[in-house]
Tab-separated table of C-alpha atoms in Angstrom:
chain	number	residue	atom	x	y	z
A	1	MET	CA	0.336	11.744	98.362
A	2	THR	CA	-3.078	11.770	96.299
A	3	PHE	CA	-5.586	15.056	96.039
A	4	ASP	CA	-9.660	13.782	96.626
A	5	ARG	CA	-10.888	17.585	95.225
A	6	THR	CA	-14.480	16.810	97.612
A	7	ALA	CA	-11.957	16.399	100.942
A	8	SER	CA	-10.135	18.854	99.468
A	9	GLN	CA	-12.817	21.532	99.106
A	10	ARG	CA	-13.830	21.127	102.824
A	11	GLU	CA	-9.868	20.466	104.578
A	12	LEU	CA	-7.412	22.411	102.348
A	13	GLY	CA	-8.407	25.813	103.138
A	14	PRO	CA	-8.836	24.869	106.895
A	15	ARG	CA	-5.503	23.168	107.088
A	16	LEU	CA	-3.355	25.441	105.405
A	17	LEU	CA	-4.622	28.361	107.839
A	18	SER	CA	-4.104	26.501	110.539
A	19	ALA	CA	-0.402	25.531	109.525
A	20	VAL	CA	0.192	29.217	108.471
A	21	THR	CA	-0.822	30.107	111.793
A	22	ARG	CA	0.842	27.713	113.819
A	23	LEU	CA	4.409	28.641	111.663
A	24	ASN	CA	4.081	32.381	112.237
A	25	ARG	CA	3.129	31.498	116.216
A	26	LEU	CA	6.780	29.773	116.313
A	27	ALA	CA	8.255	31.948	114.455
A	28	THR	CA	7.061	34.490	116.358
A	29	GLN	CA	7.559	32.858	119.741
A	30	ARG	CA	11.757	31.583	118.949
A	31	THR	CA	12.036	35.677	117.891
A	32	ARG	CA	13.620	38.458	119.803
A	33	LEU	CA	11.437	40.924	117.291
A	34	PRO	CA	12.924	44.442	117.149
A	35	LEU	CA	9.256	45.726	118.132
A	36	PRO	CA	6.309	44.154	119.311
A	37	TRP	CA	4.368	41.780	116.804
A	38	ALA	CA	1.404	43.923	116.436
A	39	GLN	CA	3.087	47.043	115.448
A	40	ALA	CA	5.039	44.605	112.804
A	41	ARG	CA	2.190	43.906	111.411
A	42	LEU	CA	0.654	46.302	111.413
A	43	LEU	CA	3.665	48.377	109.313
A	44	SER	CA	3.190	45.204	106.841
A	45	THR	CA	-0.744	46.492	106.473
A	46	ILE	CA	0.997	50.030	105.157
A	47	GLU	CA	3.364	48.943	103.143
A	48	SER	CA	1.451	46.489	101.236
A	49	SER	CA	-1.233	49.475	100.806
A	50	GLY	CA	1.393	52.283	99.926
A	51	SER	CA	-0.382	54.269	101.850
A	52	ALA	CA	-4.244	54.467	103.798
A	53	ARG	CA	-5.816	56.365	106.094
A	54	ILE	CA	-6.973	54.996	109.580
A	55	SER	CA	-10.087	54.464	108.976
A	56	ASP	CA	-9.090	51.900	106.663
A	57	LEU	CA	-6.539	50.512	108.454
A	58	ALA	CA	-8.669	50.080	111.729
A	59	ALA	CA	-11.238	48.150	109.524
A	60	LEU	CA	-8.042	46.187	108.144
A	61	ASP	CA	-7.272	45.163	111.486
A	62	HIS	CA	-10.549	44.672	113.165
A	63	CYS	CA	-9.963	47.193	115.803
A	64	SER	CA	-11.811	50.592	116.714
A	65	GLN	CA	-10.432	53.952	115.218
A	66	PRO	CA	-9.640	55.280	118.530
A	67	THR	CA	-7.178	51.954	118.859
A	68	MET	CA	-5.603	52.308	115.276
A	69	THR	CA	-4.931	56.140	116.258
A	70	THR	CA	-2.976	54.901	119.025
A	71	GLN	CA	-1.369	52.482	117.293
A	72	VAL	CA	0.092	54.541	114.307
A	73	ARG	CA	1.401	57.286	117.044
A	74	ARG	CA	3.136	54.493	118.290
A	75	LEU	CA	4.780	53.969	115.038
A	76	GLU	CA	5.139	57.431	114.368
A	77	ASP	CA	6.854	58.817	117.896
A	78	ALA	CA	9.124	56.249	116.487
A	79	GLY	CA	9.625	57.591	113.349
A	80	LEU	CA	8.351	54.706	111.802
A	81	VAL	CA	5.337	55.635	109.581
A	82	THR	CA	4.360	59.305	108.490
A	83	ARG	CA	1.377	61.676	108.444
A	84	THR	CA	0.150	63.404	104.827
A	85	ALA	CA	-2.382	65.660	104.403
A	86	ASP	CA	-5.085	63.023	101.747
A	87	PRO	CA	-5.090	65.135	98.614
A	88	GLY	CA	-8.709	63.865	97.703
A	89	ASP	CA	-10.068	65.234	100.925
A	90	ALA	CA	-8.148	67.619	102.798
A	91	ARG	CA	-9.877	66.425	106.067
A	92	ALA	CA	-7.859	63.282	106.434
A	93	VAL	CA	-4.699	62.013	106.560
A	94	LEU	CA	-2.444	59.400	104.879
A	95	ILE	CA	-0.382	57.230	106.794
A	96	ALA	CA	2.960	56.005	105.025
A	97	ILE	CA	5.379	53.612	105.941
A	98	THR	CA	9.109	55.604	105.889
A	99	ASP	CA	12.928	54.592	105.330
A	100	ALA	CA	13.117	53.130	108.956
A	101	GLY	CA	9.955	51.302	109.078
A	102	VAL	CA	11.203	49.742	105.789
A	103	ALA	CA	14.668	48.649	107.814
A	104	ALA	CA	12.397	48.045	110.714
A	105	LEU	CA	10.274	45.574	108.936
A	106	ALA	CA	13.213	43.888	107.279
A	107	ARG	CA	14.591	43.256	110.271
A	108	ALA	CA	11.705	42.036	111.855
A	109	ARG	CA	11.036	39.679	108.868
A	110	THR	CA	14.860	37.773	109.179
A	111	ASP	CA	14.626	37.865	112.433
A	112	ARG	CA	11.602	35.511	112.456
A	113	ALA	CA	12.661	33.336	109.539
A	114	ALA	CA	16.232	33.122	111.446
A	115	GLY	CA	13.420	31.081	113.527
A	116	ILE	CA	12.060	28.721	111.589
A	117	ASP	CA	15.817	28.542	109.352
A	118	PRO	CA	16.929	25.446	111.599
A	119	LEU	CA	13.614	23.522	110.520
A	120	LEU	CA	14.045	24.223	107.321
A	121	ASP	CA	17.663	22.288	106.993
A	122	GLN	CA	16.154	19.458	107.713
A	123	LEU	CA	14.169	18.975	104.891
A	124	ASP	CA	15.783	17.352	102.011
A	125	ASP	CA	16.291	19.409	98.740
A	126	ALA	CA	12.624	17.698	97.079
A	127	GLU	CA	10.624	18.834	100.843
A	128	ARG	CA	12.368	22.375	100.602
A	129	GLU	CA	11.632	22.508	96.631
A	130	VAL	CA	7.731	21.335	97.481
A	131	LEU	CA	7.376	24.140	99.832
A	132	ALA	CA	9.410	27.360	97.168
A	133	GLU	CA	6.670	26.290	94.970
A	134	ALA	CA	4.002	26.159	97.455
A	135	THR	CA	4.795	29.879	98.336
A	136	GLU	CA	4.971	30.659	94.694
A	137	ILE	CA	0.974	29.357	94.947
A	138	MET	CA	0.162	31.327	98.072
A	139	ASP	CA	2.089	34.431	96.828
A	140	ARG	CA	-0.424	34.042	93.382
A	141	LEU	CA	-3.231	33.138	95.607
A	142	LEU	CA	-2.452	36.611	97.631
A	143	LYS	CA	-1.903	38.587	94.667
A	144	LEU	CA	-5.937	36.973	93.098
A	145	ALA	CA	-7.237	38.359	96.033
A	146	SER	CA	-5.643	41.620	96.404
A	147	GLN	CA	-7.456	42.566	92.587
A	148	ARG	CA	-10.406	41.285	93.725
A	149	SER	CA	-10.759	43.867	96.795
């Protein structure tokens, strides 16, 4: 495959996002998750943040603060997150993932990956290597994006 830089500027981003979205959808459809997908996604956000205010989580998830409060309460009731006082602002709380939340998230990730493993098994070694390299590149892009935030 040759790389046309002009065409790639217009097409690569949308193609990548489309492929990732479809792959995520496929993995979710083929899996019975230990918790609802929205909760797993929120747990993942909390895990990557370390801890976060509800208002920050709402902004990241593009929802209202009351909606996020309800979602966090569900995770808290299940023992997957905790609330602690924000040392920088006594009026605010920080949400952090618990050990049980980490375990539930790991189980959800493993179960979702199992949904696409049969497809990966159909690839030859060279194709799997290309995917491994592409994954490393995407991880690097995400790290760069997080450093700029």
